[in-house]
């Protein structure tokens, strides 16, 4: 029997041996093993900061949505000016207190025995108060819903059960410098463009999670159509029109905590979309020539108020466009060319929520800056739905591979095969690169995903749980 302090599986395999640092290999059984899944719920999803949504989903006092922290249902609620995250388990007899996906209420009432709680989880009381249904052994203050530790970052709601653990800033570490360029760049911040898209995929959550750690190689093959179809086709590239290799050159940022960013050369896009020579443009001229996704020329001054000069230099040269936050988040801030020669920038965040060893829930939030004009917001929404999420062409590619990987990991021989991350950077950061972290330049490699797995390994092999 695997316990929360065990580092050995039932068949005698040590968890530490599932990864080979010398050859940068990971055993396939990690993508299907039920024992590992149970331990992940304790050691990863109870210990790390998890994305639950955006505060614009619950703007009014009493608004709430149901989300999940690993295998635990939680209530994410607005209580006065604060956001609270509480375990959706009644402390009386274990019934789910809330069964609606979203709504507004000043009192969450369990329909089994009627115990009532405020949006922040505080216990109000039980029926037949004079008969003391809740007993006299524990004080009312001790009978509330279990509360998670919460932080808001750019309006994004993150929570953890690790009350005394690292802060969210410590969790992000050096990568926060880059994430601030995406989530802390405007005066009024981001907001959601409607409820998130949600759908189930019959795959282990790590198949999607490790890909979100800035896997660039799969774009060349799985998403080859991006260079062949519609507005994305490279029609001016002759017989090599489908070659996406130039888009794989840039800067990649890794983190000891498994976070990752792919920073892609913006100069090519400026030339193609505007006809201007970036080498002849000042920083301000580059910002106005091709503002970041979701930002208009009128909003550019906000960037200068909220970001440092070094961050702005990266923004106009090698801006972060795709990547992830460990364990299960992908972000995309991408530029999509239009048939009329203009460009629409998309802002999306995915979360891959575990639903069992071979099932995940894909949640896709589409966002825009609060000051983005309505007509641009509509275009962003339409393009996002076409490309990403439930019906998106990109997701149809990705969500087809993950189930195959999960099934392969169940085979008697397949589970003994390995995932390989052996394409390694040997470059380091570009000369004069102003940002912190583990930085490498050149053609995309496997380093970011390997760091994702090494942090998974670190958390899974700790004894001091």
XYZ file of N, CA and C in Angstrom, residues 222-439:
654
model
N 2.997 18.310 -35.693
C 1.589 18.200 -35.321
C 0.782 19.401 -35.813
N 1.381 20.575 -35.777
C 0.687 21.795 -36.207
C 1.233 22.309 -37.541
N 1.711 21.399 -38.369
C 2.302 21.792 -39.653
C 1.342 22.631 -40.495
N 0.072 22.346 -40.358
C -0.931 23.054 -41.157
C -0.897 24.565 -40.927
N -0.335 25.015 -39.802
C -0.250 26.457 -39.558
C 0.540 27.169 -40.648
N 1.438 26.449 -41.300
C 2.199 27.038 -42.400
C 1.605 26.744 -43.759
N 0.429 26.088 -43.788
C -0.148 25.660 -45.064
C -1.548 26.203 -45.338
N -2.267 26.578 -44.286
C -3.695 26.835 -44.424
C -4.050 28.289 -44.124
N -4.966 28.817 -44.905
C -5.589 30.112 -44.606
C -4.621 31.263 -44.417
N -4.947 32.115 -43.444
C -4.155 33.323 -43.211
C -2.775 33.021 -42.667
N -2.588 31.798 -42.160
C -1.324 31.446 -41.530
C -0.305 30.898 -42.523
N -0.774 30.555 -43.738
C 0.104 29.936 -44.719
C 1.224 30.878 -45.133
N 2.412 30.299 -45.315
C 3.569 31.073 -45.755
C 3.616 31.012 -47.277
N 2.747 31.753 -47.921
C 2.587 31.684 -49.374
C 3.787 32.252 -50.125
N 4.575 33.059 -49.438
C 5.697 33.704 -50.114
C 6.989 32.935 -49.933
N 6.898 31.718 -49.443
C 8.120 30.975 -49.127
C 8.423 29.872 -50.133
N 7.810 29.913 -51.348
C 8.117 28.935 -52.367
C 7.729 27.532 -51.954
N 8.570 26.586 -52.301
C 8.269 25.186 -52.009
C 8.364 24.869 -50.533
N 8.959 25.775 -49.768
C 9.092 25.542 -48.334
C 8.052 26.337 -47.553
N 6.906 26.533 -48.199
C 5.883 27.357 -47.585
C 5.381 26.852 -46.256
N 5.458 25.538 -46.041
C 4.946 24.984 -44.788
C 6.004 24.916 -43.692
N 7.205 25.361 -43.983
C 8.296 25.259 -43.017
C 8.115 26.260 -41.890
N 7.922 25.723 -40.684
C 7.750 26.577 -39.515
C 9.048 26.757 -38.733
N 10.149 26.242 -39.271
C 11.415 26.273 -38.545
C 11.827 27.670 -38.086
N 11.662 28.710 -38.906
C 12.065 30.039 -38.435
C 11.358 30.474 -37.155
N 10.135 29.980 -36.942
C 9.386 30.350 -35.752
C 9.907 29.632 -34.506
N 10.785 28.658 -34.708
C 11.327 27.901 -33.586
C 12.615 28.512 -33.038
N 13.052 29.623 -33.619
C 14.272 30.285 -33.172
C 13.896 31.430 -32.239
N 14.532 31.482 -31.093
C 14.241 32.554 -30.146
C 15.000 32.355 -28.857
N 14.359 32.709 -27.761
C 14.939 32.567 -26.425
C 13.973 31.750 -25.575
N 14.494 30.770 -24.840
C 13.659 29.978 -23.956
C 14.121 30.140 -22.513
N 13.145 30.312 -21.628
C 13.419 30.544 -20.206
C 12.898 29.354 -19.412
N 13.771 28.752 -18.605
C 13.403 27.626 -17.748
C 13.395 28.064 -16.289
N 12.824 27.190 -15.465
C 12.747 27.470 -14.037
C 12.987 26.193 -13.247
N 13.683 26.263 -12.105
C 13.811 25.088 -11.238
C 12.464 24.574 -10.747
N 11.424 25.434 -10.818
C 10.078 25.033 -10.398
C 9.208 24.608 -11.580
N 9.828 24.373 -12.737
C 9.090 23.807 -13.859
C 8.344 24.796 -14.728
N 8.418 26.101 -14.431
C 7.772 27.095 -15.280
C 8.601 27.297 -16.545
N 7.960 27.737 -17.624
C 8.684 27.861 -18.887
C 8.081 28.955 -19.757
N 8.944 29.589 -20.553
C 8.494 30.595 -21.511
C 9.282 30.453 -22.804
N 8.573 30.526 -23.926
C 9.212 30.616 -25.233
C 9.055 32.046 -25.716
N 10.198 32.715 -25.887
C 10.233 34.100 -26.349
C 10.642 34.087 -27.818
N 9.748 34.511 -28.694
C 9.928 34.343 -30.138
C 10.285 35.669 -30.784
N 11.226 35.613 -31.723
C 11.734 36.798 -32.412
C 10.595 37.577 -33.054
N 10.466 38.835 -32.664
C 9.386 39.674 -33.179
C 9.773 40.400 -34.459
N 11.072 40.487 -34.749
C 11.530 41.246 -35.913
C 10.894 40.733 -37.200
N 10.819 39.399 -37.365
C 10.238 38.830 -38.588
C 8.780 39.245 -38.743
N 8.066 39.258 -37.630
C 6.651 39.626 -37.706
C 6.491 41.104 -38.054
N 7.353 41.950 -37.498
C 7.274 43.380 -37.806
C 7.504 43.611 -39.292
N 8.518 42.921 -39.857
C 8.810 43.071 -41.282
C 7.637 42.585 -42.119
N 7.121 41.389 -41.789
C 6.059 40.800 -42.600
C 4.749 41.558 -42.504
N 4.423 42.018 -41.308
C 3.103 42.613 -41.092
C 3.062 44.115 -41.327
N 4.232 44.766 -41.237
C 4.236 46.236 -41.407
C 5.130 46.712 -42.538
N 6.063 45.868 -42.978
C 6.998 46.278 -44.017
C 8.123 47.161 -43.510
N 8.149 47.413 -42.210
C 9.177 48.268 -41.621
C 10.414 47.462 -41.252
N 11.545 48.135 -41.168
C 12.799 47.508 -40.772
C 13.016 47.731 -39.279
N 12.908 46.670 -38.467
C 13.048 46.853 -37.016
C 14.372 47.471 -36.604
N 15.407 47.219 -37.374
C 16.720 47.756 -37.031
C 16.748 49.282 -37.088
N 15.801 49.858 -37.789
C 15.757 51.317 -37.938
C 14.732 51.969 -37.010
N 14.084 51.159 -36.164
C 13.021 51.672 -35.313
C 13.487 51.812 -33.873
N 12.990 52.847 -33.203
C 13.236 53.008 -31.777
C 12.313 52.075 -30.999
N 12.510 51.983 -29.690
C 11.657 51.154 -28.853
C 10.199 51.581 -28.982
N 9.959 52.887 -28.904
C 8.578 53.386 -29.013
C 7.982 53.069 -30.372
N 8.783 53.193 -31.420
C 8.280 52.933 -32.774
C 7.942 51.453 -32.954
N 8.727 50.573 -32.330
C 8.417 49.141 -32.403
C 7.127 48.823 -31.659
N 6.941 49.442 -30.490
C 5.709 49.208 -29.729
C 4.482 49.647 -30.514
N 4.599 50.741 -31.242
C 3.471 51.245 -32.017
C 3.288 50.498 -33.331
N 4.404 49.980 -33.878
C 4.305 49.240 -35.134
C 3.570 47.923 -34.941
N 3.860 47.222 -33.827
C 3.209 45.941 -33.539
C 3.041 45.801 -32.033
N 1.980 46.416 -31.493
C 1.744 46.316 -30.038
C 1.531 44.874 -29.612
N 1.758 44.551 -28.329
C 1.541 43.190 -27.833
C 0.087 42.755 -28.036
N -0.164 41.445 -28.052
C -1.530 40.933 -28.234
C -2.532 41.589 -27.283
N -3.627 42.111 -27.871
C -4.673 42.725 -27.071
C -4.433 44.165 -26.702
N -3.324 44.740 -27.154
C -2.983 46.126 -26.823
C -3.064 46.972 -28.095
N -3.760 48.097 -28.025
C -3.819 49.023 -29.150
C -2.726 50.077 -29.006
N -2.518 50.853 -30.082
C -1.525 51.927 -30.032
C -1.872 52.927 -28.935
N -3.164 53.133 -28.711
C -3.592 54.082 -27.678
C -3.254 53.593 -26.274
N -3.081 52.285 -26.115
C -2.796 51.702 -24.804
C -1.297 51.575 -24.524
N -0.471 51.845 -25.526
C 0.978 51.691 -25.364
C 1.528 52.460 -24.162
N 1.068 53.703 -23.899
C 1.577 54.403 -22.704
C 1.390 53.615 -21.408
N 0.360 52.772 -21.335
C 0.168 51.948 -20.137
C 1.336 50.976 -19.947
N 1.831 50.429 -21.047
C 2.978 49.524 -20.959
C 4.170 50.229 -20.329
N 4.379 51.459 -20.723
C 5.538 52.211 -20.242
C 5.384 52.600 -18.775
N 4.137 52.675 -18.312
C 3.909 52.984 -16.896
C 4.097 51.765 -16.003
N 3.838 50.582 -16.555
C 3.799 49.385 -15.717
C 5.018 48.476 -15.852
N 5.815 48.663 -16.887
C 6.959 47.795 -17.118
C 8.254 48.591 -17.094
N 9.343 47.908 -16.751
C 10.649 48.561 -16.751
C 11.162 48.686 -18.182
N 12.190 49.485 -18.353
C 12.767 49.656 -19.693
C 13.322 48.335 -20.216
N 13.928 47.544 -19.322
C 14.457 46.249 -19.748
C 13.335 45.309 -20.184
N 12.222 45.336 -19.474
C 11.092 44.498 -19.869
C 10.541 44.951 -21.221
N 10.489 46.249 -21.446
C 10.010 46.763 -22.728
C 10.943 46.372 -23.859
N 12.244 46.330 -23.599
C 13.200 45.914 -24.632
C 12.935 44.481 -25.057
N 12.637 43.619 -24.086
C 12.303 42.235 -24.413
C 10.962 42.186 -25.145
N 10.031 43.015 -24.729
C 8.696 43.032 -25.326
C 8.747 43.331 -26.828
N 9.705 44.158 -27.264
C 9.757 44.537 -28.678
C 10.794 43.735 -29.452
N 11.471 42.802 -28.797
C 12.478 42.003 -29.500
C 12.164 40.520 -29.433
N 12.087 39.958 -28.219
C 11.806 38.532 -28.024
C 10.724 38.358 -26.966
N 9.494 38.768 -27.227
C 8.455 38.692 -26.194
C 8.027 37.258 -25.898
N 7.686 36.952 -24.633
C 7.108 35.636 -24.319
C 5.781 35.480 -25.043
N 5.606 34.336 -25.716
C 4.364 34.115 -26.451
C 3.650 32.832 -26.040
N 4.401 31.813 -25.663
C 3.782 30.586 -25.178
C 4.629 30.026 -24.039
N 4.020 29.207 -23.214
C 4.753 28.594 -22.109
C 3.790 28.109 -21.055
N 4.304 27.870 -19.849
C 3.445 27.329 -18.822
C 3.920 27.628 -17.423
N 3.001 27.452 -16.476
C 3.284 27.535 -15.050
C 3.009 26.151 -14.464
N 3.996 25.591 -13.784
C 3.855 24.264 -13.186
C 2.721 24.275 -12.145
N 1.912 23.225 -12.074
C 2.054 21.964 -12.790
C 1.213 21.818 -14.051
N 0.159 22.625 -14.228
C -0.851 22.273 -15.235
C -1.416 23.465 -15.986
N -0.609 24.502 -16.223
C -1.106 25.713 -16.876
C -0.323 25.980 -18.145
N -1.039 26.333 -19.211
C -0.434 26.829 -20.436
C -0.962 28.224 -20.713
N -0.093 29.116 -21.175
C -0.539 30.441 -21.597
C -0.140 30.648 -23.046
N -0.891 31.472 -23.758
C -0.565 31.836 -25.136
C -0.892 33.306 -25.347
N 0.112 34.086 -25.702
C -0.049 35.481 -26.102
C 0.487 35.554 -27.532
N -0.372 35.294 -28.508
C 0.103 35.059 -29.872
C -0.476 36.072 -30.857
N 0.271 36.257 -31.944
C -0.115 37.172 -33.011
C -0.692 36.364 -34.171
N -1.910 36.686 -34.599
C -2.571 35.962 -35.674
C -2.797 36.906 -36.860
N -2.129 36.668 -37.982
C -2.318 37.532 -39.160
C -3.723 37.379 -39.732
N -4.240 38.478 -40.271
C -5.574 38.487 -40.860
C -5.485 38.634 -42.379
N -6.559 38.298 -43.068
C -6.563 38.350 -44.531
C -6.393 39.761 -45.068
N -6.747 40.775 -44.254
C -6.620 42.159 -44.710
C -5.256 42.771 -44.397
N -4.337 41.929 -43.917
C -2.993 42.422 -43.634
C -2.794 42.912 -42.215
N -3.853 42.962 -41.433
C -3.729 43.371 -40.030
C -3.388 42.151 -39.169
N -3.289 42.365 -37.882
C -2.980 41.276 -36.973
C -3.884 41.359 -35.751
N -4.331 40.216 -35.272
C -5.116 40.151 -34.045
C -4.306 39.364 -33.022
N -4.132 39.923 -31.844
C -3.402 39.247 -30.785
C -4.355 38.510 -29.854
N -4.023 37.273 -29.520
C -4.880 36.459 -28.665
C -4.231 36.244 -27.301
N -5.055 36.234 -26.270
C -4.598 36.010 -24.907
C -5.416 34.874 -24.311
N -4.758 33.745 -24.065
C -5.465 32.562 -23.576
C -4.695 31.888 -22.461
N -5.441 31.223 -21.590
C -4.837 30.403 -20.541
C -5.596 29.085 -20.467
N -4.846 27.976 -20.473
C -5.427 26.647 -20.294
C -5.027 26.096 -18.927
N -5.923 25.333 -18.322
C -5.585 24.519 -17.157
C -5.998 23.088 -17.455
N -5.118 22.146 -17.108
C -5.378 20.730 -17.338
C -5.628 20.083 -15.975
N -6.902 19.943 -15.631
C -7.294 19.504 -14.288
C -7.391 17.989 -14.232
N -6.662 17.333 -13.324
C -6.721 15.870 -13.229
C -8.117 15.379 -12.866
N -8.567 14.339 -13.561
C -9.844 13.705 -13.253
C -9.691 12.202 -13.060
N -8.479 11.755 -12.839
C -8.177 10.345 -12.701
C -6.896 10.044 -13.459
N -6.364 8.836 -13.312
C -5.110 8.497 -13.981
C -5.172 8.614 -15.496
N -6.379 8.484 -16.081
C -6.477 8.542 -17.538
C -7.571 9.496 -18.014
N -7.776 10.564 -17.255
C -8.756 11.563 -17.672
C -8.345 12.935 -17.150
N -8.507 13.951 -18.002
C -8.273 15.326 -17.572
C -9.400 16.206 -18.088
N -9.639 17.310 -17.357
C -10.569 18.326 -17.839
C -9.756 19.494 -18.369
N -10.024 19.861 -19.593
C -9.351 20.968 -20.265
C -10.203 22.218 -20.036
N -9.638 23.231 -19.401
C -10.344 24.494 -19.174
C -9.607 25.596 -19.926
N -10.314 26.358 -20.719
C -9.719 27.395 -21.551
C -10.368 28.744 -21.264
N -9.563 29.684 -20.738
C -10.023 31.045 -20.524
C -9.541 31.930 -21.667
N -10.431 32.718 -22.206
C -10.083 33.716 -23.224
C -10.158 35.084 -22.549
N -9.078 35.852 -22.636
C -8.998 37.107 -21.899
C -8.661 38.267 -22.818
N -8.917 39.462 -22.317
C -8.520 40.689 -23.002
C -8.260 41.755 -21.950
N -7.446 42.730 -22.294
C -7.255 43.866 -21.401
C -8.599 44.590 -21.227
N -8.835 45.105 -20.047
C -10.113 45.783 -19.791
C -10.320 46.988 -20.697
N -9.221 47.586 -21.162
C -9.331 48.767 -22.017
C -9.304 48.431 -23.508
N -9.278 47.151 -23.848
C -9.316 46.772 -25.257
C -10.649 47.183 -25.867
N -10.664 47.865 -27.024
C -11.916 48.300 -27.649
C -12.833 47.123 -27.981
N -14.141 47.341 -27.957
C -15.108 46.246 -28.183
C -14.894 45.503 -29.491
N -14.597 46.221 -30.579
C -14.443 45.547 -31.865
C -13.229 44.609 -31.869
N -12.159 45.020 -31.176
C -10.984 44.152 -31.085
C -11.278 42.959 -30.184
N -11.999 43.180 -29.106
C -12.356 42.084 -28.202
C -13.157 41.012 -28.946
N -14.073 41.456 -29.808
C -14.885 40.515 -30.563
C -14.015 39.681 -31.511
N -13.067 40.340 -32.167
C -12.167 39.612 -33.060
C -11.314 38.618 -32.286
N -10.837 39.051 -31.120
C -10.026 38.158 -30.290
C -10.819 36.933 -29.874
N -12.079 37.148 -29.512
C -12.940 36.044 -29.091
C -13.176 35.070 -30.244
N -13.513 35.606 -31.418
C -13.805 34.758 -32.567
C -12.588 33.941 -32.988
N -11.421 34.598 -33.060
C -10.208 33.900 -33.470
C -9.791 32.849 -32.442
N -9.978 33.166 -31.168
C -9.620 32.226 -30.116
C -10.473 30.970 -30.188
N -11.768 31.145 -30.427
C -12.674 29.998 -30.527
C -12.316 29.143 -31.731
N -11.897 29.790 -32.821
C -11.542 29.050 -34.029
C -10.265 28.235 -33.845
N -9.317 28.771 -33.092
C -8.001 28.148 -33.001
C -7.798 27.317 -31.740
N -8.338 27.782 -30.619
C -8.024 27.157 -29.333
C -9.305 26.746 -28.609
N -9.160 25.849 -27.633
C -10.316 25.484 -26.820
C -11.120 24.353 -27.411
N -12.404 24.298 -27.045
C -13.268 23.163 -27.344
C -13.277 22.781 -28.817
N -13.443 23.774 -29.701
C -13.550 23.497 -31.133
C -12.331 23.967 -31.899
N -11.300 24.407 -31.211
C -10.146 24.982 -31.873
C -9.329 23.966 -32.652
N -8.812 24.392 -33.806
C -8.038 23.494 -34.658
C -6.740 23.067 -33.978
N -6.121 23.961 -33.212
C -4.886 23.610 -32.518
C -5.153 22.539 -31.467
N -6.235 22.710 -30.707
C -6.538 21.746 -29.646
C -6.949 20.389 -30.205
N -7.527 20.379 -31.415
C -7.878 19.096 -32.014
C -6.618 18.275 -32.281
N -5.528 18.965 -32.606
C -4.247 18.268 -32.779
C -3.748 17.727 -31.436
N -3.610 18.615 -30.466
C -2.997 18.252 -29.182
C -3.801 17.188 -28.446
N -5.108 17.393 -28.376
C -5.939 16.492 -27.574
C -6.124 15.138 -28.228
N -5.634 14.979 -29.457
C -5.629 13.663 -30.088
C -4.402 12.860 -29.672
N -3.279 13.530 -29.427
C -2.051 12.808 -29.084
C -2.049 12.329 -27.637
N -2.581 13.121 -26.721
C -2.495 12.794 -25.291
C -3.154 11.455 -24.943
N -4.339 11.135 -25.469
C -4.912 9.818 -25.154
C -4.052 8.662 -25.674
N -3.451 8.837 -26.845
C -2.592 7.780 -27.381
C -1.398 7.535 -26.460
N -0.815 8.602 -25.951
C 0.316 8.462 -25.034
C -0.105 7.729 -23.759
N -1.294 8.071 -23.258
C -1.792 7.456 -22.028
C -2.033 5.963 -22.218
N -2.634 5.590 -23.350
C -2.872 4.175 -23.639
C -1.545 3.434 -23.798
N -0.593 4.073 -24.488
C 0.721 3.443 -24.675
C 1.383 3.151 -23.335
N 1.173 4.042 -22.372
C 1.814 3.904 -21.063
C 1.224 2.775 -20.227
N 0.134 2.164 -20.688
C -0.492 1.064 -19.954
C -0.014 -0.297 -20.419
N 0.642 -0.351 -21.583
C 1.064 -1.626 -22.133
C 2.175 -2.269 -21.315
N 2.232 -3.602 -21.353
C 3.242 -4.330 -20.590
C 4.647 -3.911 -20.994
N 4.858 -3.664 -22.287
C 6.150 -3.177 -22.758
C 6.179 -1.660 -22.845
N 5.041 -1.083 -23.224
C 4.994 0.365 -23.379
C 5.324 1.108 -22.095
N 4.854 0.592 -20.973
C 5.095 1.268 -19.700
C 6.575 1.267 -19.332
N 7.357 0.369 -19.964
C 8.795 0.322 -19.707
C 9.579 1.215 -20.670
N 8.895 1.739 -21.689
C 9.544 2.671 -22.610
C 9.792 3.998 -21.901
N 10.493 4.891 -22.563
C 10.825 6.160 -21.907
C 10.498 7.360 -22.778
N 10.157 8.445 -22.124
C 10.068 9.765 -22.740
C 11.479 10.353 -22.716
N 11.933 10.924 -23.832
C 13.311 11.399 -23.929
C 13.365 12.903 -24.141
N 14.222 13.552 -23.377
C 14.397 15.007 -23.432
C 15.884 15.311 -23.619
N 16.429 14.818 -24.715
C 17.874 14.793 -24.903
C 18.396 15.865 -25.847
N 17.509 16.690 -26.388
C 17.953 17.842 -27.187
C 18.238 18.987 -26.220
N 19.520 19.291 -26.042
C 19.935 20.222 -24.994
C 20.535 21.507 -25.570
N 20.222 22.627 -24.944
C 20.855 23.890 -25.291
C 22.321 23.867 -24.870
N 23.152 24.530 -25.672
C 24.566 24.688 -25.338
C 24.994 26.140 -25.557
N 24.008 27.037 -25.466
C 24.270 28.426 -25.874
C 24.324 29.413 -24.724
N 23.363 29.326 -23.802
C 23.222 30.357 -22.793
C 22.420 31.526 -23.323
N 22.332 32.574 -22.526
C 21.517 33.745 -22.887
C 22.202 34.569 -23.974
N 21.416 35.293 -24.777
C 22.018 36.206 -25.758
C 22.834 37.285 -25.051
N 23.807 37.795 -25.728
C 24.618 38.863 -25.152
C 23.743 40.065 -24.819
N 23.872 40.546 -23.590
C 23.107 41.717 -23.183
C 21.674 41.427 -22.781
N 21.297 40.152 -22.702
C 19.911 39.810 -22.316
C 19.633 40.336 -20.906
N 18.579 41.128 -20.723
C 18.371 41.787 -19.427
C 17.616 40.976 -18.385
N 16.973 39.879 -18.806
C 16.107 39.149 -17.895
C 16.823 38.075 -17.101
N 16.260 37.678 -15.939
C 16.856 36.652 -15.084
C 16.451 35.247 -15.508
N 16.886 34.256 -14.733
C 16.446 32.880 -14.934
C 17.435 32.045 -15.719
N 17.015 30.811 -16.031
C 17.796 29.901 -16.869
C 17.431 30.222 -18.309
N 18.313 30.901 -19.022
C 17.993 31.470 -20.331
C 18.913 30.881 -21.398
